[in-house]
Coordinates of C-alpha atoms and ligand atoms in Angstrom, one line a residue:
X123 CA -39.5 27.2 11.6
X124 CA -38.0 26.5 8.1
X125 CA -35.7 23.9 9.6
X126 CA -38.4 22.0 11.4
X127 CA -40.7 22.2 8.4
X128 CA -37.9 20.8 6.1
X129 CA -37.1 18.0 8.6
X130 CA -40.8 16.9 8.7
X131 CA -41.0 17.1 4.9
X132 CA -38.0 14.9 4.6
X133 CA -39.1 12.3 7.1
X134 CA -42.5 12.0 5.3
X135 CA -41.1 11.9 1.8
X136 CA -37.8 9.9 2.0
X137 CA -37.3 7.8 -1.0
X138 CA -36.7 4.1 -0.2
X139 CA -33.2 2.8 -0.3
X140 CA -33.9 0.2 -2.9
X141 CA -34.3 2.9 -5.6
X142 CA -30.9 4.6 -4.9
X143 CA -27.2 4.0 -5.2
X144 CA -26.0 1.7 -2.5
X145 CA -22.8 3.4 -1.1
X146 CA -22.8 6.8 -2.7
X147 CA -24.3 9.8 -0.8
X148 CA -27.7 10.9 -2.3
X149 CA -30.3 13.2 -0.9
X150 CA -33.2 11.4 1.0
X151 CA -35.5 13.3 -1.4
X152 CA -35.1 16.3 -3.6
X153 CA -32.1 18.0 -5.0
X154 CA -28.4 17.9 -4.0
X155 CA -25.4 19.8 -5.2
X156 CA -22.0 20.6 -3.7
X157 CA -20.4 18.7 -0.8
X158 CA -20.0 21.0 2.2
X159 CA -18.3 20.7 5.6
X160 CA -16.5 17.4 4.9
X161 CA -14.9 16.8 8.3
X162 CA -14.1 14.4 11.1
X163 CA -15.8 15.2 14.4
X164 CA -16.8 13.1 17.4
X165 CA -15.4 9.9 16.0
X166 CA -17.4 10.1 12.7
X167 CA -17.0 11.5 9.3
X168 CA -19.5 14.3 8.6
X169 CA -20.6 15.4 5.2
X170 CA -23.0 18.2 4.6
X171 CA -24.4 19.2 1.2
X172 CA -26.3 21.8 -0.7
X173 CA -29.9 20.6 -0.4
X174 CA -33.3 21.6 -1.7
X175 CA -35.7 19.1 -0.2
X176 CA -38.9 20.3 -1.9
X177 CA -38.1 19.6 -5.5
X178 CA -35.7 17.8 -7.8
X179 CA -34.2 21.1 -9.2
X180 CA -32.0 23.7 -7.4
X181 CA -33.9 25.9 -5.0
X182 CA -33.5 27.8 -1.7
X183 CA -30.4 26.1 -0.3
X184 CA -30.4 24.1 3.0
X185 CA -27.5 22.1 4.4
X186 CA -28.3 18.4 4.3
X187 CA -26.2 16.2 6.6
X188 CA -25.0 12.6 6.7
X189 CA -22.5 10.8 8.9
X190 CA -20.4 7.6 8.5
X191 CA -17.7 5.6 10.1
X192 CA -16.3 4.3 6.8
X193 CA -17.4 6.9 4.2
X194 CA -19.5 4.2 2.5
X195 CA -22.4 3.4 4.9
X196 CA -24.0 6.8 5.4
X197 CA -26.7 7.7 7.9
X198 CA -29.1 10.6 7.3
X199 CA -28.9 13.2 10.1
X200 CA -31.4 16.1 10.7
X201 CA -30.9 19.0 8.2
X202 CA -28.3 21.3 9.7
X203 CA -29.2 24.7 8.2
X204 CA -32.2 26.2 6.6
X205 CA -32.5 29.6 5.1
X206 CA -34.4 31.3 7.9
X207 CA -32.5 34.4 9.0
X208 CA -32.4 38.0 7.7
X209 CA -28.8 37.4 6.5
X210 CA -29.3 34.0 4.8
X211 CA -33.0 34.1 3.9
X212 CA -32.4 33.3 0.2
X213 CA -29.9 30.4 0.8
X214 CA -27.2 28.8 2.9
X215 CA -24.6 28.3 0.3
X216 CA -21.5 26.1 0.3
X217 CA -18.8 26.1 3.0
X218 CA -16.7 24.3 5.5
X219 CA -16.7 22.6 8.9
X220 CA -14.0 22.3 11.5
X221 CA -13.6 21.4 15.1
X222 CA -12.6 24.0 17.6
X223 CA -12.7 23.7 21.4
X224 CA -14.8 20.5 21.2
X225 CA -17.6 22.0 19.0
X226 CA -18.3 21.5 15.4
X227 CA -18.2 24.8 13.6
X228 CA -19.9 25.4 10.2
X229 CA -19.0 28.4 8.0
X230 CA -21.2 29.0 5.0
X231 CA -22.4 31.8 2.7
X232 CA -25.6 33.6 3.6
X233 CA -27.4 34.8 0.5
X234 CA -29.8 37.7 0.4
X235 CA -31.5 39.1 -2.7
X236 CA -32.8 42.6 -3.0
X237 CA -33.5 45.3 -5.6
X238 CA -30.7 47.5 -6.8
X239 CA -30.9 51.2 -7.5
X240 CA -32.0 50.8 -11.1
X241 CA -34.6 48.2 -10.2
X242 CA -32.6 45.1 -11.1
X243 CA -32.3 42.2 -8.8
X244 CA -29.0 42.1 -6.8
X245 CA -27.7 39.4 -4.6
X246 CA -25.4 39.8 -1.6
X247 CA -23.2 37.1 -0.3
X248 CA -21.7 37.2 3.1
X249 CA -19.9 34.6 5.3
X250 CA -21.8 33.2 8.3
X251 CA -21.2 30.8 11.2
X252 CA -23.1 28.1 13.0
X253 CA -21.9 25.8 15.9
X254 CA -23.1 22.4 16.9
X255 CA -22.6 19.1 18.5
X256 CA -22.6 16.9 15.4
X257 CA -26.4 16.6 15.2
X258 CA -27.9 20.1 15.7
X259 CA -26.5 23.4 14.9
X260 CA -27.2 26.9 16.1
X261 CA -26.5 29.9 13.9
X262 CA -24.2 32.6 15.2
X263 CA -24.7 35.2 12.4
X264 CA -22.4 37.1 10.0
X265 CA -18.6 36.8 10.4
X266 CA -17.3 38.3 7.2
X267 CA -19.2 40.8 5.1
X268 CA -18.8 42.0 1.5
X269 CA -18.2 45.5 2.8
X270 CA -14.8 44.3 4.1
X271 CA -13.6 43.5 0.5
X272 CA -11.2 45.8 -1.3
X273 CA -12.8 48.2 -3.7
X274 CA -13.8 46.7 -7.0
X275 CA -14.2 43.2 -5.8
X276 CA -17.7 41.7 -6.3
X277 CA -20.2 41.5 -3.4
X278 CA -22.6 39.4 -5.4
X279 CA -20.0 36.7 -6.0
X280 CA -18.2 36.2 -2.7
X281 CA -18.8 32.7 -1.4
X282 CA -17.9 29.2 -0.3
X283 CA -15.5 29.8 2.7
X284 CA -12.9 27.2 3.6
X285 CA -11.4 27.7 7.1
X286 CA -8.3 26.1 8.7
X287 CA -6.1 26.8 11.7
X288 CA -2.4 27.1 11.8
X289 CA -0.4 27.9 14.9
X290 CA -3.2 29.6 16.7
X291 CA -4.3 31.7 13.6
X292 CA -7.4 31.0 11.5
X293 CA -7.3 31.3 7.8
X294 CA -10.3 31.6 5.5
X295 CA -10.4 31.5 1.7
X296 CA -13.4 32.2 -0.5
X297 CA -14.2 32.5 -4.1
X298 CA -14.8 35.9 -5.6
X299 CA -14.7 38.0 -8.7
X300 CA -12.2 40.8 -9.3
X301 CA -12.5 44.2 -11.0
X302 CA -12.5 42.7 -14.5
X303 CA -15.1 40.1 -13.6
X304 CA -12.4 37.4 -13.5
X305 CA -12.4 34.6 -10.9
X306 CA -10.2 34.8 -7.8
X307 CA -9.6 33.2 -4.5
X308 CA -9.2 35.6 -1.5
X309 CA -7.3 34.9 1.7
X310 CA -8.3 36.3 5.1
X311 CA -6.8 35.7 8.6
X312 CA -8.1 36.1 12.1
X313 CA -7.4 35.3 15.7
X314 CA -11.1 34.5 16.2
X315 CA -13.6 32.9 13.9
X316 CA -15.7 36.1 14.0
X317 CA -13.0 38.7 13.1
X318 CA -11.3 38.6 9.8
X319 CA -8.7 40.7 8.0
X320 CA -8.2 40.6 4.3
X321 CA -4.7 39.4 3.3
X322 CA -4.3 38.7 -0.4
X323 CA -5.5 37.3 -3.7
X324 CA -4.2 33.8 -3.3
X325 CA -4.8 33.0 -7.0
X326 CA -6.8 34.3 -9.9
X327 CA -8.1 33.2 -13.3
X328 CA -6.1 35.7 -15.4
X329 CA -4.4 33.8 -18.1
X330 CA -6.2 30.6 -17.1
X331 CA -9.9 31.3 -17.7
X332 CA -13.2 30.6 -16.1
X333 CA -15.4 33.3 -14.7
X334 CA -16.2 33.0 -11.0
X335 CA -14.0 30.6 -9.2
X336 CA -16.2 28.6 -6.8
X337 CA -15.6 26.2 -3.9
X338 CA -11.9 26.7 -3.1
X339 CA -9.8 24.4 -0.9
X340 CA -6.1 24.8 0.0
X341 CA -3.8 22.6 2.0
X342 CA -0.2 21.4 2.4
X343 CA 0.3 18.3 0.2
X344 CA 3.4 16.1 -0.4
X345 CA 5.9 18.9 0.4
X346 CA 3.9 21.4 -1.8
X347 CA 0.6 23.2 -1.4
X348 CA -2.5 22.2 -3.4
X349 CA -5.2 24.6 -4.4
X350 CA -8.5 23.2 -5.6
X351 CA -11.3 25.4 -7.1
X352 CA -14.2 25.1 -9.5
X353 CA -14.2 27.7 -12.2
X354 CA -17.5 28.4 -14.0
X355 CA -17.4 28.5 -17.8
X356 CA -13.9 27.4 -18.3
X357 CA -12.8 27.1 -21.9
X358 CA -11.6 23.7 -23.1
X359 CA -8.0 23.2 -24.1
X360 CA -7.2 20.1 -26.2
X361 CA -8.5 17.2 -24.0
X362 CA -8.7 19.3 -20.8
X363 CA -11.5 21.2 -19.1
X364 CA -14.4 20.1 -21.2
X365 CA -17.2 20.3 -18.7
X366 CA -17.4 24.1 -18.7
X367 CA -18.0 24.1 -15.0
X368 CA -14.8 22.3 -14.1
X369 CA -13.0 21.3 -10.9
X370 CA -9.3 22.0 -11.2
X371 CA -6.2 22.0 -9.0
X372 CA -2.8 23.6 -8.9
X373 CA 0.3 22.4 -7.2
X374 CA 2.6 25.1 -6.0
X375 CA 4.8 26.8 -3.4
X376 CA 3.1 28.8 -0.6
X377 CA 4.9 31.6 1.1
X378 CA 3.1 31.8 4.5
X379 CA 4.6 35.1 5.6
X380 CA 3.6 37.0 2.4
X381 CA 0.4 35.0 1.8
X382 CA 1.5 34.3 -1.7
X383 CA 0.9 31.1 -3.7
X384 CA 3.1 30.4 -6.7
X385 CA 0.9 28.1 -8.6
X386 CA 1.9 25.6 -11.4
X387 CA -0.3 24.8 -14.3
X388 CA -4.0 24.1 -13.9
X389 CA -5.0 20.4 -14.1
X390 CA -8.2 18.5 -14.2
X391 CA -9.3 16.6 -11.2
X392 CA -11.6 14.4 -13.2
X393 CA -12.2 13.6 -16.9
X394 CA -15.7 12.3 -16.7
X395 CA -19.0 13.9 -17.7
X396 CA -20.1 14.6 -14.1
X397 CA -17.8 16.1 -11.5
X398 CA -17.8 19.5 -9.7
X399 CA -17.3 21.4 -6.5
X400 CA -14.8 19.0 -5.0
X401 CA -13.5 19.5 -1.5
X402 CA -11.2 17.6 0.8
X403 CA -10.6 16.8 4.5
X404 CA -7.6 15.6 6.5
X405 CA -8.5 12.6 8.5
X406 CA -6.9 11.8 11.9
X407 CA -5.3 8.7 10.4
X408 CA -3.3 11.0 8.1
X409 CA -5.3 10.5 4.9
X410 CA -6.3 13.5 2.7
X411 CA -9.7 12.5 1.2
X412 CA -11.6 14.3 -1.6
X413 CA -15.2 14.1 -2.4
X414 CA -17.0 15.8 -5.3
X415 CA -20.6 16.3 -6.6
X416 CA -21.1 13.7 -9.3
X417 CA -23.1 15.9 -11.7
X418 CA -22.6 18.7 -14.1
X419 CA -24.5 22.0 -13.9
X420 CA -25.0 21.9 -17.7
X421 CA -26.0 18.3 -18.2
X422 CA -28.9 17.3 -16.0
X423 CA -30.7 14.3 -17.3
X424 CA -32.6 13.0 -14.2
X425 CA -35.7 11.0 -15.2
X426 CA -38.8 13.0 -14.6
X427 CA -40.4 10.4 -12.3
X428 CA -37.5 10.3 -9.9
X429 CA -38.0 12.0 -6.5
X430 CA -34.3 12.6 -5.9
X431 CA -31.6 14.2 -7.9
X432 CA -27.8 14.3 -7.5
X433 CA -25.2 12.3 -5.8
X434 CA -21.6 12.5 -4.5
X435 CA -18.6 10.7 -5.9
X436 CA -16.9 8.0 -3.9
X437 CA -14.5 9.6 -1.4
X438 CA -11.0 9.3 -2.8
X439 CA -7.7 9.1 -1.0
X440 CA -5.2 11.6 -2.4
X441 CA -1.5 11.1 -2.7
X442 CA 1.3 12.8 -4.6
X443 CA 3.8 10.5 -6.5
X444 CA 6.5 12.7 -7.9
X445 CA 4.4 15.3 -9.6
X446 CA 1.4 13.1 -10.3
X447 CA -1.7 13.3 -8.3
X448 CA -3.0 9.8 -7.4
X449 CA -6.7 9.4 -6.5
X450 CA -8.0 6.1 -5.3
X451 CA -11.3 4.9 -3.9
X452 CA -11.1 4.9 -0.1
X453 CA -9.6 1.6 1.0
X454 CA -12.7 0.8 3.1
X455 CA -14.4 -0.2 -0.2
X456 CA -12.2 -3.4 -0.2
X457 CA -14.1 -4.7 2.9
X458 CA -17.3 -4.9 0.9
X459 CA -15.9 -6.8 -2.1
X460 CA -17.4 -10.3 -2.4
X461 CA -17.6 -13.1 -5.0
X462 CA -14.3 -12.6 -6.8
X463 CA -14.2 -13.8 -10.4
X464 CA -11.0 -13.4 -12.4
X465 CA -9.5 -14.3 -15.8
X466 CA -5.8 -14.2 -16.5
X467 CA -4.3 -13.6 -20.0
X468 CA -7.8 -13.8 -21.6
X469 CA -7.8 -13.3 -25.3
X470 CA -10.3 -10.8 -26.7
X471 CA -11.1 -10.6 -30.4
X472 CA -14.4 -9.4 -31.8
X473 CA -17.0 -9.4 -29.0
X474 CA -16.9 -11.4 -25.9
X475 CA -18.8 -11.7 -22.6
X476 CA -17.3 -13.7 -19.8
X477 CA -19.1 -15.9 -17.3
X478 CA -19.5 -14.2 -13.9
X479 CA -18.5 -10.8 -15.2
X480 CA -21.6 -8.6 -15.0
X481 CA -23.4 -6.4 -12.5
X482 CA -24.3 -2.8 -11.6
X483 CA -22.8 -2.7 -8.0
X484 CA -19.3 -3.9 -8.7
X485 CA -15.6 -3.3 -8.6
X486 CA -14.1 -4.4 -11.9
X487 CA -10.5 -4.1 -13.0
X488 CA -9.5 -4.7 -16.6
X489 CA -5.8 -4.7 -17.4
X490 CA -4.9 -4.7 -21.1
X491 CA -1.5 -6.4 -21.1
X492 CA -0.8 -6.7 -24.8
X493 CA -1.9 -7.9 -28.2
X494 CA -2.3 -6.5 -31.6
X495 CA -5.2 -4.1 -32.0
X496 CA -6.1 -0.5 -32.4
X497 CA -9.4 -0.2 -30.5
X498 CA -10.5 -2.0 -27.4
X499 CA -14.0 -1.4 -26.0
X500 CA -15.5 -2.2 -22.6
X501 CA -19.3 -1.9 -22.6
X502 CA -20.8 -1.8 -19.1
X503 CA -24.5 -1.5 -18.0
X504 CA -25.2 -3.3 -21.3
X505 CA -28.2 -5.1 -22.7
X506 CA -29.9 -5.1 -26.1
X507 CA -31.2 -1.5 -25.6
X508 CA -28.6 0.2 -23.5
X509 CA -24.9 0.5 -23.1
X510 CA -22.2 2.7 -21.6
X511 CA -18.9 2.4 -23.5
X512 CA -15.3 3.0 -22.8
X513 CA -13.1 2.8 -25.9
X514 CA -9.3 2.9 -25.9
X515 CA -7.7 4.0 -29.1
X516 CA -4.2 2.7 -28.8
X517 CA -2.7 4.8 -31.7
X518 CA -4.1 8.1 -30.5
X519 CA -3.7 7.2 -26.8
X520 CA -7.2 8.3 -26.2
X521 CA -9.9 6.8 -24.0
X522 CA -13.4 7.7 -24.7
X523 CA -16.4 7.6 -22.4
X524 CA -19.7 7.3 -24.3
X525 CA -23.1 7.3 -22.6
X526 CA -25.2 8.1 -25.6
X527 CA -27.2 4.9 -24.9
X528 CA -27.1 5.2 -21.1
X529 CA -30.8 6.0 -20.6
X530 CA -31.0 9.6 -21.8
X531 CA -34.0 10.9 -23.7
X532 CA -32.2 13.9 -25.1
X533 CA -29.1 13.8 -27.3
X534 CA -27.0 16.1 -25.0
X535 CA -23.2 15.9 -24.7
X536 CA -22.5 12.3 -24.0
X537 CA -18.9 11.7 -25.0
X538 CA -15.7 12.7 -23.4
X539 CA -12.1 11.8 -24.5
X540 CA -9.1 11.7 -22.3
X541 CA -5.5 11.2 -23.1
X542 CA -4.0 8.1 -21.3
X543 CA -0.6 6.5 -21.2
X544 CA 0.3 2.9 -21.1
X545 CA 2.7 1.8 -18.4
X546 CA 5.3 -0.7 -19.7
X547 CA 2.8 -1.7 -22.4
X548 CA -0.1 -2.0 -20.0
X549 CA -3.2 0.0 -19.4
X550 CA -5.2 -0.6 -16.2
X551 CA -8.8 0.5 -15.8
X552 CA -10.7 0.1 -12.6
X553 CA -14.5 0.6 -12.8
X554 CA -16.4 1.2 -9.6
X555 CA -20.1 1.0 -10.4
X556 CA -23.0 1.8 -8.0
X557 CA -26.3 1.4 -9.9
X558 CA -26.4 4.8 -11.5
X559 CA -22.8 5.7 -11.9
X560 CA -19.4 4.6 -13.2
X561 CA -16.2 5.9 -11.8
X562 CA -13.2 4.8 -13.7
X563 CA -9.7 4.9 -12.2
X564 CA -6.9 4.8 -14.8
X565 CA -3.5 3.3 -14.0
X566 CA -4.0 2.9 -10.2
X567 CA -5.5 6.4 -9.8
X568 CA -3.4 8.6 -12.1
X569 CA -6.6 9.8 -13.7
X570 CA -10.3 9.4 -12.9
X571 CA -13.4 9.7 -15.0
X572 CA -16.8 10.0 -13.2
X573 CA -20.0 9.6 -15.0
X574 CA -23.7 9.2 -14.1
X575 CA -25.9 6.9 -16.0
X576 CA -29.6 6.2 -15.7
X577 CA -30.3 2.8 -17.4
X578 CA -32.6 0.2 -16.0
X579 CA -30.8 -2.1 -13.5
X580 CA -31.5 -5.1 -15.8
X581 CA -28.9 -3.7 -18.2
X582 CA -26.1 -5.3 -16.2
X583 CA -24.0 -7.0 -18.9
X584 CA -20.3 -6.4 -19.6
X585 CA -19.0 -6.9 -23.1
X586 CA -15.4 -6.7 -24.3
X587 CA -14.6 -6.1 -28.0
X588 CA -11.6 -5.5 -30.0
X589 CA -10.7 -4.8 -33.7
X590 CA -7.7 -7.2 -33.5
X591 CA -6.5 -9.4 -30.6
X592 CA -6.0 -8.1 -27.1
X593 CA -4.7 -9.9 -24.0
X594 CA -6.3 -8.9 -20.7
X595 CA -6.5 -9.7 -17.1
X596 CA -9.9 -9.2 -15.5
X597 CA -11.0 -9.2 -11.9
X598 CA -14.5 -8.5 -10.8
X599 CA -16.0 -8.3 -7.3
X600 CA -19.6 -7.6 -6.3
X601 CA -19.9 -4.9 -3.8
X602 CA -22.2 -6.2 -1.1
X603 CA -23.4 -4.3 2.0
Ligands
FRU943 C1 -21.2 25.6 -6.9 C2 -22.1 26.6 -6.3 C3 -21.4 27.4 -5.1 C4 -22.6 27.8 -4.3 C5 -23.6 26.7 -4.4 C6 -25.0 27.1 -4.4 O1 -21.8 24.5 -7.4 O2 -22.6 27.5 -7.2 O3 -20.6 28.4 -5.5 O4 -22.2 28.1 -3.0 O5 -23.3 26.1 -5.6 O6 -25.8 26.0 -4.3

């Protein structure tokens, strides 16, 4: 009933494509948060997402669903899950998808609210299953209940299952809170998807920070293991972890027999103003691809007249080079690059615009190769009224994103600084823009900064400025679908 109603609502209210980003996943109408169930099944890539169709703010969670062959052209599919059972009536929260025995299995958190002993509202979170054929899904009920948790672990915060299979055994990790209210990732194992035994605390926030650790992912990566999670309320350290709600990762060694993960230091997955709840999938061609929610829980500035709210990042290919995580836009993006314009050894002093270098749906690379300057600024989405600025301070080795003039009506947090390093005297910045967003990849993917903007599309200028003299190579493509 809820599902049919939601599907009818969406078909009658879908926002026209012309008003939306071109190749980023957005909801057809309404609110979107976390990516869910990112997976390959039946020859397509599937992405589900936290979805509230009826309003542009968070509400009872459904699972929206899109599919694609190339992770850039996405097709809306029927909504996969609606909150309509006794065990998930207040929301179908985040989770995972995998293929087993030819079916597409979804694991998610069923949320139920009730009144506690002293009259306060309490929430119970349990893990649930649904199976489907890539288009429609049938719920199979609860598979892992809060009652199965060791004493002292929270039942209100126990969510976002990620499941994988290894040598005939299934493993499930989920975010939770421990006795001291700290965040932790719990590991379970099972021979069947419906029967789970608790194994261990795979990682926790003690000494690192952040309350609840949400949306975990865990996988072998470049000879090590990588754990991704999204801590709430993480305290900033120097130039790291400034979003509060922050997606981080750890590289480490995993002892499979003891179910122990020896993790290294936490690191940021992204340095922009909008990035959270990232998850990955392993594609059949060998790539490990990550996608995140390009928004921040604490920084919502959607224009009031907009009927949709929220978008995903570009899917990114992950690779480990030595100890450095490399993230690059999926290579499929190159197929859609047209109208190349490039400048070699262009000298920038004061302010300069270059013929053919403009646009809001573009792939632009700026490589600063030398010169004599302290500050170099690239303004994108620029006109007389608006601009989104990226300023490199060569002395401090800091790169600042500034979207104070990117269409916001309120003066909320709009700046973010990241530490960057030149490589043999060069700094390379690749900007992928899609109408309402800028994703900047530094030095071939060593760092990424994702930020949403909401300026009118006529603000499509690009201006370079410098307090001395800089030499740059610039290449711009339009992205055309
Ligand atoms: C993360 C999160 C998840 C939860 C979902 C609810 O952004 O809080 O932990 O499953 O959003 O929409």
